[in-house]
PDB file of C-alpha atoms in Angstrom:
ATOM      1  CA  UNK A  16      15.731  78.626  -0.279  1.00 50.00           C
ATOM      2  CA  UNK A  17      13.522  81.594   0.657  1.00 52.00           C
ATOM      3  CA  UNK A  18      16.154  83.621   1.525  1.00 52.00           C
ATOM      4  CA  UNK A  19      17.684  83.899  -1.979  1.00 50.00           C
ATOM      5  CA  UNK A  20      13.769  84.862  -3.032  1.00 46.00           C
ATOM      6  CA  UNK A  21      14.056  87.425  -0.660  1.00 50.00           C
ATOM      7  CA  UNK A  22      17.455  89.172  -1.349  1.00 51.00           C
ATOM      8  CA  UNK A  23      16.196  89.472  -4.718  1.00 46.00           C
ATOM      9  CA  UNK A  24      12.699  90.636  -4.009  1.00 45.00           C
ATOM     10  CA  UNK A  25      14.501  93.257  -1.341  1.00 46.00           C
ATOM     11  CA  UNK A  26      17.256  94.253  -4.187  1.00 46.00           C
ATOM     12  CA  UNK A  27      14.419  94.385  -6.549  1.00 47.00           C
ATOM     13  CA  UNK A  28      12.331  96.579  -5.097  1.00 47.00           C
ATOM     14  CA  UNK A  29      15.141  98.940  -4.295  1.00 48.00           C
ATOM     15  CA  UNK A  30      15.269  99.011  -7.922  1.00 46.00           C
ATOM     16  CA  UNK A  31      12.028  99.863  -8.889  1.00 45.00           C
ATOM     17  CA  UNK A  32      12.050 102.413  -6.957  1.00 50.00           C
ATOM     18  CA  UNK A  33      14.504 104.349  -8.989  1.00 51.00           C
ATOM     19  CA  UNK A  34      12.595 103.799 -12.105  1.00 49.00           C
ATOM     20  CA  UNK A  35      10.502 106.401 -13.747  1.00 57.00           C
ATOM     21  CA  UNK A  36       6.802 105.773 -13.774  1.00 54.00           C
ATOM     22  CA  UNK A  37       6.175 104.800 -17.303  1.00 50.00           C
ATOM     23  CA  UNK A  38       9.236 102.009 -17.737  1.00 50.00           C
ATOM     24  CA  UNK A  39       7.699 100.938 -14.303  1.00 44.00           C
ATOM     25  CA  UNK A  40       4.298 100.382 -15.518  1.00 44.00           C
ATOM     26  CA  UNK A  41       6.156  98.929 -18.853  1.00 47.00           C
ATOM     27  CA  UNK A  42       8.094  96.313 -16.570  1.00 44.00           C
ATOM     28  CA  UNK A  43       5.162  95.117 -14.314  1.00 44.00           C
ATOM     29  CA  UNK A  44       3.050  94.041 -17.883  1.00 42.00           C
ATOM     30  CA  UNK A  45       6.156  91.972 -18.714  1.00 44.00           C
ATOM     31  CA  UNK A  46       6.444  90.364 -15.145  1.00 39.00           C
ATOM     32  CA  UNK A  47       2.426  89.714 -15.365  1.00 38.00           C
ATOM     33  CA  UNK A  48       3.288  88.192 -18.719  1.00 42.00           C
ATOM     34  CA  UNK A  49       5.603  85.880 -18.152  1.00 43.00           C
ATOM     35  CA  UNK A  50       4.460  85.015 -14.563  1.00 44.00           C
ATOM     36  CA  UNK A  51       0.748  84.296 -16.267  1.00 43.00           C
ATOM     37  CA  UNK A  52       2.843  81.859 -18.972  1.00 40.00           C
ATOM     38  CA  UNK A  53       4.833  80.045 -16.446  1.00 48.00           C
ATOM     39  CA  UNK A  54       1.721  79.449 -14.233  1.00 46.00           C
ATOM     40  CA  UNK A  55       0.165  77.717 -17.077  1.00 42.00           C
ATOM     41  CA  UNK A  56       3.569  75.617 -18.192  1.00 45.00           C
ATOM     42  CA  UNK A  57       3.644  74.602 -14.067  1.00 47.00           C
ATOM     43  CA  UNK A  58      -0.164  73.851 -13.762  1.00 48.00           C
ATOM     44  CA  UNK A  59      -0.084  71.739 -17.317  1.00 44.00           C
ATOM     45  CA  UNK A  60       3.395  69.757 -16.129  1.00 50.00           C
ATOM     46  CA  UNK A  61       1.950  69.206 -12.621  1.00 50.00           C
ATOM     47  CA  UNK A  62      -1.540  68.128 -13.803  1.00 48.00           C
ATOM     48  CA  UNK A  63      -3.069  65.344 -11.001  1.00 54.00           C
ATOM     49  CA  UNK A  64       0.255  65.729  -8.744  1.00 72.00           C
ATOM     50  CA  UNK A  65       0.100  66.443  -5.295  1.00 87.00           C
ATOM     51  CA  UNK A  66       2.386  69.603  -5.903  1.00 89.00           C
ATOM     52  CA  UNK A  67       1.641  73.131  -4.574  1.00 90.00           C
ATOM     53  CA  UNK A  68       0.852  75.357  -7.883  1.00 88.00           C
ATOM     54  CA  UNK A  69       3.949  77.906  -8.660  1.00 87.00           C
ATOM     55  CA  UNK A  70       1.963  80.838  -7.244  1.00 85.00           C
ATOM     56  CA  UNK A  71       2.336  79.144  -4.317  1.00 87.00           C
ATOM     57  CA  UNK A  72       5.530  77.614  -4.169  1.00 86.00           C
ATOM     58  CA  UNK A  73       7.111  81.473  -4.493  1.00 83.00           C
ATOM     59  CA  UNK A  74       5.978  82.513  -1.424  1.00 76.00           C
ATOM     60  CA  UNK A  75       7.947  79.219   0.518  1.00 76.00           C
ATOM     61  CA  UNK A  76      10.784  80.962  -1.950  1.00 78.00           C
ATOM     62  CA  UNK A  77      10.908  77.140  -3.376  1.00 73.00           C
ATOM     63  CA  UNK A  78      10.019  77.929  -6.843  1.00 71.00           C
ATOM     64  CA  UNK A  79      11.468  75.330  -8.661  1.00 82.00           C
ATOM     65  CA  UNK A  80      10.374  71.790  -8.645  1.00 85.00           C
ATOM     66  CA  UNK A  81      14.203  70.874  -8.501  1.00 86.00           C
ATOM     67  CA  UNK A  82      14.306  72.631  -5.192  1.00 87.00           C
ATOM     68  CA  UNK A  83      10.596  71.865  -3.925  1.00 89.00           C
ATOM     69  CA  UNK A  84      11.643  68.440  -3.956  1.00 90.00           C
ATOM     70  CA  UNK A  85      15.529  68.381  -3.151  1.00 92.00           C
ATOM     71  CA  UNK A  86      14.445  70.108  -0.032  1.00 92.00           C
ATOM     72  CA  UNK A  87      11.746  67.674   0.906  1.00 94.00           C
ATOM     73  CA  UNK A  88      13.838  64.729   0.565  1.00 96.00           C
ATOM     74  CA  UNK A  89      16.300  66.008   2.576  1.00 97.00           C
ATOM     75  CA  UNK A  90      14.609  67.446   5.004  1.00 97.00           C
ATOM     76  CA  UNK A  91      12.513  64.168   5.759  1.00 98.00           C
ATOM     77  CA  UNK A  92      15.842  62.455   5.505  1.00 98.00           C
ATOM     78  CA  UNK A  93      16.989  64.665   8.607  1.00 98.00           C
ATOM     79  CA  UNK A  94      14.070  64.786  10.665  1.00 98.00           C
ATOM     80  CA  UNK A  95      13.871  60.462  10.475  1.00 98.00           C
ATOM     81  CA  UNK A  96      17.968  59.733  11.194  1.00 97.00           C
ATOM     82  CA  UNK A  97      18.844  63.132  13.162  1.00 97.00           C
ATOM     83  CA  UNK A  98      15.571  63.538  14.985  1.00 98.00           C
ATOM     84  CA  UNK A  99      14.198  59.677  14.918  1.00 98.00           C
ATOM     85  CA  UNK A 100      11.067  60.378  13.880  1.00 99.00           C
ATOM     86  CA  UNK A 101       8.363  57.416  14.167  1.00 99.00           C
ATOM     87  CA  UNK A 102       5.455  57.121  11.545  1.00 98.00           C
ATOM     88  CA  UNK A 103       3.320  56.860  14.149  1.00 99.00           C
ATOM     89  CA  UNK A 104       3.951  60.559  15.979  1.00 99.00           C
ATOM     90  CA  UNK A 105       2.625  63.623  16.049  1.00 99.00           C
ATOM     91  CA  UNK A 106       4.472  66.232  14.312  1.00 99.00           C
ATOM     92  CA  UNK A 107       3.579  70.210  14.323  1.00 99.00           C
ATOM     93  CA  UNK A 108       4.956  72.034  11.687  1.00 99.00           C
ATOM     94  CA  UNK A 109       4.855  75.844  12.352  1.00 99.00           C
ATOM     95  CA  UNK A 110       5.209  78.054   9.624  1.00 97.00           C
ATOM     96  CA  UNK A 111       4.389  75.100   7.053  1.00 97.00           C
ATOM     97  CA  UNK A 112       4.402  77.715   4.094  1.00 94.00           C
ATOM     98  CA  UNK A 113       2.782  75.722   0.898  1.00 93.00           C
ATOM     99  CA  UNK A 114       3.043  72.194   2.330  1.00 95.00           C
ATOM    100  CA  UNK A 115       6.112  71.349   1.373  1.00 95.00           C
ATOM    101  CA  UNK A 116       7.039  68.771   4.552  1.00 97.00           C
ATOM    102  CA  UNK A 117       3.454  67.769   4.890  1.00 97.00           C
ATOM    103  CA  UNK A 118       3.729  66.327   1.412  1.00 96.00           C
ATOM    104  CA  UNK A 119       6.751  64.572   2.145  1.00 97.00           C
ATOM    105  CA  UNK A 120       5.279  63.043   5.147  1.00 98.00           C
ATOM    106  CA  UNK A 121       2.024  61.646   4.073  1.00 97.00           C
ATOM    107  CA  UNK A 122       4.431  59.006   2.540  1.00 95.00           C
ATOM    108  CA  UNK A 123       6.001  58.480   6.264  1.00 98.00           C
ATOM    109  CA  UNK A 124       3.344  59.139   8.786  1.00 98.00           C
ATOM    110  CA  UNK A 125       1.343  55.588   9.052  1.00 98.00           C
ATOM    111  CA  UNK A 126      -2.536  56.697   9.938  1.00 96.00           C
ATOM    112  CA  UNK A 127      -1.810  56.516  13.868  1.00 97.00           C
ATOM    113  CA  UNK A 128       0.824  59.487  13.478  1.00 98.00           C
ATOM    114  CA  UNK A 129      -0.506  63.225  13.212  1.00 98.00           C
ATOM    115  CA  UNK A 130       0.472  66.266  11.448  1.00 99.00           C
ATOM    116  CA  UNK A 131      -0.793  69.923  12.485  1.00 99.00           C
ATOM    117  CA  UNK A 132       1.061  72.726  10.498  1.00 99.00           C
ATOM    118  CA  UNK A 133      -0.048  76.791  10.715  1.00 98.00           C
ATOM    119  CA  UNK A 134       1.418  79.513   8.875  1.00 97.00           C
ATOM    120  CA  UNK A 135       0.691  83.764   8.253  1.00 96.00           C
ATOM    121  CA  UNK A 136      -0.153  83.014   4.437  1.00 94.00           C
ATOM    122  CA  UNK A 137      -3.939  82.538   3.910  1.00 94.00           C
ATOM    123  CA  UNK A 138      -3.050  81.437   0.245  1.00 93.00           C
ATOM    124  CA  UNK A 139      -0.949  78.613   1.143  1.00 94.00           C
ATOM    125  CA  UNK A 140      -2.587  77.144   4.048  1.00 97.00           C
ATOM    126  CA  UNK A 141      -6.456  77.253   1.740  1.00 96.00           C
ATOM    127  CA  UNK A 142      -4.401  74.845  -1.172  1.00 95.00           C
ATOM    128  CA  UNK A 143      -3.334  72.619   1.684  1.00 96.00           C
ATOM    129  CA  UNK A 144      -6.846  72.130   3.223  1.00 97.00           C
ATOM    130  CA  UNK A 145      -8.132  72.207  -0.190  1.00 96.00           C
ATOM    131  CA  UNK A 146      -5.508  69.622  -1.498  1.00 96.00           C
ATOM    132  CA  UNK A 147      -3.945  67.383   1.504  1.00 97.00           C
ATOM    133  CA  UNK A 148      -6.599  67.330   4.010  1.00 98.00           C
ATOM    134  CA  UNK A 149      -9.259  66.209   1.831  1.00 96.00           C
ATOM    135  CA  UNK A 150      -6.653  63.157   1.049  1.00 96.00           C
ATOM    136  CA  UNK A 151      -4.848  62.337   4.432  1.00 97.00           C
ATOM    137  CA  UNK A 152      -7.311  63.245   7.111  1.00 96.00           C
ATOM    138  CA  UNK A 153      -4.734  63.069   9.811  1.00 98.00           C
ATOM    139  CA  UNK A 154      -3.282  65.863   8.039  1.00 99.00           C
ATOM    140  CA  UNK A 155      -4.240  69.194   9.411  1.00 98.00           C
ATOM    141  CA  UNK A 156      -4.121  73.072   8.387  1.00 98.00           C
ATOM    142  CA  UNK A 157      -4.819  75.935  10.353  1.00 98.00           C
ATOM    143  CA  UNK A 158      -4.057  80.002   9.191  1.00 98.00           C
ATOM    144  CA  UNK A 159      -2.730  82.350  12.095  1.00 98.00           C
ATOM    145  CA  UNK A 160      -2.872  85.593  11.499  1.00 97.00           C
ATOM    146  CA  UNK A 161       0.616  86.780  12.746  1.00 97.00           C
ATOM    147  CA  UNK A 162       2.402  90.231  11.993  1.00 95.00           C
ATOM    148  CA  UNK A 163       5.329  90.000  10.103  1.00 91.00           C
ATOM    149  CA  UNK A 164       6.841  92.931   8.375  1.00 87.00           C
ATOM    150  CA  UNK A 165       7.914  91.430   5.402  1.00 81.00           C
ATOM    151  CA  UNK A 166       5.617  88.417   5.401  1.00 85.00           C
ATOM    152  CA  UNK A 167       2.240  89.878   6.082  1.00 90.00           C
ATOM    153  CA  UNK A 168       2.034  93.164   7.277  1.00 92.00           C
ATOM    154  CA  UNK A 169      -1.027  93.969   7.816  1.00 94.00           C
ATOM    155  CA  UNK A 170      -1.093  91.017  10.571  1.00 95.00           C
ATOM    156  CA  UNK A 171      -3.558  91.150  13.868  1.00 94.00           C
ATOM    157  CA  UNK A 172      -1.779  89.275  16.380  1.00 97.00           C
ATOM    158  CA  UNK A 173       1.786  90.465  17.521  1.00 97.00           C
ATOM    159  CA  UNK A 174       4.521  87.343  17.423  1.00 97.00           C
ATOM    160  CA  UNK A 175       5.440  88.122  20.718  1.00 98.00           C
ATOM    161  CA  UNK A 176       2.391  87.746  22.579  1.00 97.00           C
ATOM    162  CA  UNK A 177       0.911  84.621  20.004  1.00 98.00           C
ATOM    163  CA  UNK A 178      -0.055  81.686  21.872  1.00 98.00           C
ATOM    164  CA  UNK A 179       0.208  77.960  19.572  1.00 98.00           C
ATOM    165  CA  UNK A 180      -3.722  76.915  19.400  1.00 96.00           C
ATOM    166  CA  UNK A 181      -2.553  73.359  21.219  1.00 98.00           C
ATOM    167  CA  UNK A 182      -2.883  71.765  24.228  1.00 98.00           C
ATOM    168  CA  UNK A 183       0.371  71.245  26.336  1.00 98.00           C
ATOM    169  CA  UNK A 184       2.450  68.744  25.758  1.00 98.00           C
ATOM    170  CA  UNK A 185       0.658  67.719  22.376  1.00 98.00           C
ATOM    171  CA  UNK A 186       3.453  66.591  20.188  1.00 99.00           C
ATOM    172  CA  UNK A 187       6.404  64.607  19.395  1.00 99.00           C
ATOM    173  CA  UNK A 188       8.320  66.615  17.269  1.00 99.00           C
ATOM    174  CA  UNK A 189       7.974  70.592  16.632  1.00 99.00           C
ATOM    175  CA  UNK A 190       9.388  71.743  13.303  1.00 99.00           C
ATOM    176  CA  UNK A 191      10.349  75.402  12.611  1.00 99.00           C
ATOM    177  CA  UNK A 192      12.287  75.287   8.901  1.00 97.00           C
ATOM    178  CA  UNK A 193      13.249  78.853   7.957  1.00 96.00           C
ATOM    179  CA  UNK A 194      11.232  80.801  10.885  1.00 97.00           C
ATOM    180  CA  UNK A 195      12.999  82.128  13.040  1.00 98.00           C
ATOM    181  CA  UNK A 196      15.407  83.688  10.412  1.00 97.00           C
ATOM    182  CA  UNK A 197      12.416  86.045   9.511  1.00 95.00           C
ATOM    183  CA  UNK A 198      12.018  86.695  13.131  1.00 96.00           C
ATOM    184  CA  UNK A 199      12.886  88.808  15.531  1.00 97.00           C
ATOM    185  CA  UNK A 200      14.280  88.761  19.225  1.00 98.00           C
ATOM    186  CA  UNK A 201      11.264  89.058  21.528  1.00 98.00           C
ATOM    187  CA  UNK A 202       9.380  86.725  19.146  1.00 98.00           C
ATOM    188  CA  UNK A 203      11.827  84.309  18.728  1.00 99.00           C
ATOM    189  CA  UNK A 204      11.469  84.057  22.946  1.00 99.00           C
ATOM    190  CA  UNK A 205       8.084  83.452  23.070  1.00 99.00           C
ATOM    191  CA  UNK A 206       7.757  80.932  19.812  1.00 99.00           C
ATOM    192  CA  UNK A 207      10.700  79.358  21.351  1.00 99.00           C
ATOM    193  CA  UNK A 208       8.603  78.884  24.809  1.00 99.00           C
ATOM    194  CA  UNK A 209       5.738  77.911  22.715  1.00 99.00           C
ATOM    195  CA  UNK A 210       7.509  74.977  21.860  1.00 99.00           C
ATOM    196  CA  UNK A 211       8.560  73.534  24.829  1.00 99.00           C
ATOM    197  CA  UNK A 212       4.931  73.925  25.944  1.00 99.00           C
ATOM    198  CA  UNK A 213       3.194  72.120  23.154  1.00 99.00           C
ATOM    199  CA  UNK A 214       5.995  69.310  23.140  1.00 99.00           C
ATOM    200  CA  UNK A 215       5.839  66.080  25.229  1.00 98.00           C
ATOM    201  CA  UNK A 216       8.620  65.418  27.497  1.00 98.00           C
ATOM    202  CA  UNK A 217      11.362  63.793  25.580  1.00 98.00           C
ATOM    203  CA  UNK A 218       9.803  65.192  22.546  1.00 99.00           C
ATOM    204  CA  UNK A 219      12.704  67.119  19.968  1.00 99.00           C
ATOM    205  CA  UNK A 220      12.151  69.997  18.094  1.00 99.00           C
ATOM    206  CA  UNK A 221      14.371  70.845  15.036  1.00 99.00           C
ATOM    207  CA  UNK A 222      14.608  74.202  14.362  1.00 99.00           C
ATOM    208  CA  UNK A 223      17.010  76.337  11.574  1.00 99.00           C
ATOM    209  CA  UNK A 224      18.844  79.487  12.072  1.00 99.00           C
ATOM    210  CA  UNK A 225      21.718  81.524  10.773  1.00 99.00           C
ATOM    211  CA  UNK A 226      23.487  81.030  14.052  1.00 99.00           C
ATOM    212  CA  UNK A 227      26.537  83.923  14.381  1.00 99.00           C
ATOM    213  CA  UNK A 228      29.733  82.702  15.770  1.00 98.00           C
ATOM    214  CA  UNK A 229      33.665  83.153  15.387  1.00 98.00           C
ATOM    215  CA  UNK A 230      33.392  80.978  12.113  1.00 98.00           C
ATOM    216  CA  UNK A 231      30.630  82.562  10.702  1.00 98.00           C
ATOM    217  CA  UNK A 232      31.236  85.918  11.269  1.00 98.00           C
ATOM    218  CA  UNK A 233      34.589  85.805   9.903  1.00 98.00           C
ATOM    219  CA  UNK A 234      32.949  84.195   6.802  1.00 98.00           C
ATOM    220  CA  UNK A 235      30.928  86.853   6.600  1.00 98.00           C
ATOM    221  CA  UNK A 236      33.962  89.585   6.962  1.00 96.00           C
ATOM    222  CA  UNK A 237      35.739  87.609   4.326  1.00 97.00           C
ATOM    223  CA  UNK A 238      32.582  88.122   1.776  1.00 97.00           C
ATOM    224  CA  UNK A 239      32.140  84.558   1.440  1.00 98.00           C
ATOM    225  CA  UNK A 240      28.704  84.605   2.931  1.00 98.00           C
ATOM    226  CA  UNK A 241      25.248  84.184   0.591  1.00 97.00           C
ATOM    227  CA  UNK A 242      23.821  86.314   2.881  1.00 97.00           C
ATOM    228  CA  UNK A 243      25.335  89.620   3.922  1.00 96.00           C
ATOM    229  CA  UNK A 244      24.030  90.281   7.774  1.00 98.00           C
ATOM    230  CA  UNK A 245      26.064  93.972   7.224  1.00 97.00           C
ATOM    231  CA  UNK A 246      23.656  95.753  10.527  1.00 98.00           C
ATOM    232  CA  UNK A 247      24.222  94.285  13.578  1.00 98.00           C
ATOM    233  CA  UNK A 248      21.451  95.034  16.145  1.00 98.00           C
ATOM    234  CA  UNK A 249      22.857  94.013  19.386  1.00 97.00           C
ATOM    235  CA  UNK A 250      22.265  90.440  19.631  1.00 98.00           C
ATOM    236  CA  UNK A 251      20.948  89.972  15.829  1.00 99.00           C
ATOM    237  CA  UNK A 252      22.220  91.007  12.705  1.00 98.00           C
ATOM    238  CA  UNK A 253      19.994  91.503   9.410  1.00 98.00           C
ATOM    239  CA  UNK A 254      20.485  92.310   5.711  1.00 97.00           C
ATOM    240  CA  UNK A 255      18.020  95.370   5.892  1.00 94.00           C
ATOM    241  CA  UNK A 256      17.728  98.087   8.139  1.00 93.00           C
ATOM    242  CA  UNK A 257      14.546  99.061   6.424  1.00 91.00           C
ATOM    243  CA  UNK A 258      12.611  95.500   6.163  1.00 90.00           C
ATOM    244  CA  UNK A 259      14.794  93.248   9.439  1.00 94.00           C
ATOM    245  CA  UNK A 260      12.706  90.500   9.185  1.00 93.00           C
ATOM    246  CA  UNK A 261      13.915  89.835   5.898  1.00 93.00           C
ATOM    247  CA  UNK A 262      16.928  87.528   6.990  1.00 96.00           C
ATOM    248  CA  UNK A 263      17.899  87.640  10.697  1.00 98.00           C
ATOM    249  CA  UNK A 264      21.331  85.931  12.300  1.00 99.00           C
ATOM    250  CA  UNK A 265      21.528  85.284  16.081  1.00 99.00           C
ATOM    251  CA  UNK A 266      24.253  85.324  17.994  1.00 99.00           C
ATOM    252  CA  UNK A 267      24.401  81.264  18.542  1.00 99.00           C
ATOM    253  CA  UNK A 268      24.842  82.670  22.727  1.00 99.00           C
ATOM    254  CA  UNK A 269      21.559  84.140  23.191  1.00 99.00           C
ATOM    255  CA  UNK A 270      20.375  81.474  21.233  1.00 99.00           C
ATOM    256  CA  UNK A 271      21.596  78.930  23.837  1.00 99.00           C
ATOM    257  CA  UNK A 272      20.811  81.098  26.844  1.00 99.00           C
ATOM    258  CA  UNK A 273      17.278  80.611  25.125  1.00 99.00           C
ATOM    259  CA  UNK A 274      16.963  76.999  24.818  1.00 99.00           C
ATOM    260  CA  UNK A 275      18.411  76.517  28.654  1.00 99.00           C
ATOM    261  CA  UNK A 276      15.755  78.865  29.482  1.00 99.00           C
ATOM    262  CA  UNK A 277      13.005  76.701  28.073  1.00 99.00           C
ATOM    263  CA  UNK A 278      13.620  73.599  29.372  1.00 98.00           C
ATOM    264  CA  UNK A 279      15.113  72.468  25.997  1.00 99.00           C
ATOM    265  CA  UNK A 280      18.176  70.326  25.790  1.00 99.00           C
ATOM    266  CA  UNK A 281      20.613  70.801  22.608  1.00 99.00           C
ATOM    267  CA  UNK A 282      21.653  67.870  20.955  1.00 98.00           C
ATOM    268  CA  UNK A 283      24.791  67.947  20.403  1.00 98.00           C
ATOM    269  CA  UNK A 284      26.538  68.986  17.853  1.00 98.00           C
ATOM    270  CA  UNK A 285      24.916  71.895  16.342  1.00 98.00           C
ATOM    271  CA  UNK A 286      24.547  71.026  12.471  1.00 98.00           C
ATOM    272  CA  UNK A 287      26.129  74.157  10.854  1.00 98.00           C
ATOM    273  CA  UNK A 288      24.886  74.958   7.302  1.00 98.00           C
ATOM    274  CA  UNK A 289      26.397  76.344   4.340  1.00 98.00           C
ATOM    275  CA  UNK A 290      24.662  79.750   4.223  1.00 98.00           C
ATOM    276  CA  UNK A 291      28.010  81.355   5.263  1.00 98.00           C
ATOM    277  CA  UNK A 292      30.319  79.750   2.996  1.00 98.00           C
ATOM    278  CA  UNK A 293      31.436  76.652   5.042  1.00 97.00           C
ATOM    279  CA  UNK A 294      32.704  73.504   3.040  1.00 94.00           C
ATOM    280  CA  UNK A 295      31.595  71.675   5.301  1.00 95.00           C
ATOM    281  CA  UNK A 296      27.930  71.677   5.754  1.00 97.00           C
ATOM    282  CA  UNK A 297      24.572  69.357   6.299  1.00 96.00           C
ATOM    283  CA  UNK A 298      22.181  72.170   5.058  1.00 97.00           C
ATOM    284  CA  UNK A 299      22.089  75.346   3.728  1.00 97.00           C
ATOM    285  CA  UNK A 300      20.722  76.776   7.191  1.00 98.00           C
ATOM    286  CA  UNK A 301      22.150  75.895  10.533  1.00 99.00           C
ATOM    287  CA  UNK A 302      19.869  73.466  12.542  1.00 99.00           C
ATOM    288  CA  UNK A 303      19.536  72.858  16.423  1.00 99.00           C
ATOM    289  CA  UNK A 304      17.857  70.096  17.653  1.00 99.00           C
ATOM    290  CA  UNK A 305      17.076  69.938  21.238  1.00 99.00           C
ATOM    291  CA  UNK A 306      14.663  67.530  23.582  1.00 99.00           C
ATOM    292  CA  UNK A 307      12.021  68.647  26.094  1.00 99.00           C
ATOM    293  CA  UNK A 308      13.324  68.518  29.597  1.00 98.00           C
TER     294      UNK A 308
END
């Protein structure tokens, strides 16, 4: 899951940061080294599959192949029986990282049913054109050039303000997997309103969170959690003061208030996810799905 990438990368860099110059400089030829090697074992074991290249997979924080495609499977196992997804809609697929889903549905997705995915990472969405659109036509790619702190920094367009380059009511089913835990409030709103306007009515979206409630905060007290949201910020907690966007838990109420505000119906019950140390669990991240009013 991207999060674990991410608490390392943040504890990582904390790190570094305390080391002198020269072991630093002494450290990064090693990474380079054995990142350079394990690019060429992944590129020589994945030779002629449809399977983003490691460099790529990282920044998804699905490294492994064991977790590119345990997540896949499961995921298009949830959004066919919890969502009912038909091979012949039209799914969006915002923050679509290296492809991951989009791969996963070219099996699904008969040639009547559309996929449109956009993400912040130039990188990844360039290997998808490059790789997936040139094979499933129906399969679309388009780079949006969003701040995020941690994510891309040196973004144009502010989250809060981005509008989704659709028409309304354009699609069946909107998927956000692991956004709006790198989000925060005021973007979450309008993303959240970008959905209901780009769905159809009746369409669902399924979207993941680290939703904070009784259960999960006391979880989280108990130091059972994978993820330790230690600064609470009103109605958000995070793992960093310094870099928020990092990991971000809502409180599951303004969360709610949210989804009543945009016309979008939760489908009951909320599917609560491991992150915090529940036993039991349908995901590692919490997921809400909700129809279009």
């Amino acid at each position: 899951m991207r999060e674990h990438f991410v608490k390392r990368t943040v504890i990582s860099s904390r790190i570094r940061s305390l080391l002198p110059n020269s072991i630093r400089r002494i450290s990064r030829t090693w990474v380079l080294g054995i990142r350079t090697w394990a690019e060429y074992i992944d590129r020589v074991s994945l030779r002629g599959e449809l399977i983003p290249p490691l460099r790529i997979r990282a920044y998804s924080g699905i490294p492994t192949l064991d977790e590119y495609f345990k997540g896949g499977h499961e995921f298009l196992d949830i959004l066919i029986n919890l969502c009912q997804l038909k091979s012949n809609e039209k799914v969006l697929d915002v923050g679509c990282g290296c492809g991951q889903m989009a791969i996963f549905l070219t099996k699904y997705l008969s040639n009547v049913g559309l996929y449109e995915g956009f993400d912040i990472n130039k990188a990844a969405i360039g290997w998808c054109n490059k790789e997936i659109s040139s094979r499933h036509r129906n399969f679309t790619f388009s780079y949006a050039d969003v701040y995020n702190k941690y994510y891309n920094p040196g973004g144009y367009l502010k989250p809060s303000e981005f509008k989704f380059p659709f028409q309304s009511q354009s699609f069946d089913l909107v998927l956000l997997k692991s956004v709006f835990t790198h989000m925060l409030p005021a973007d979450v709103e309008n993303y959240l309103s970008e959905v209901s306007h780009v769905l159809k009515k009746g369409g669902r979206s399924l979207i993941t969170f680290f939703l904070l409630n009784d259960e999960s905060l006391e979880h989280i007290k108990r130091g059972v959690s994978s993820l330790n949201f230690r600064y609470d910020m009103g109605v958000y907690r995070t793992i960093s003061p310094y870099e928020p966007e990092a990991a971000v838990a809502y409180d599951e109420r303004f969360i709610r208030g949210l989804y009543d505000d945009c016309k979008l119906e939760i489908m009951e019950p909320i599917q609560f996810g491991s992150w915090c140390g529940r036993s039991r669990f349908l995901s590692y991240q919490d997921i809400v799905v909700a129809s279009r009013l």
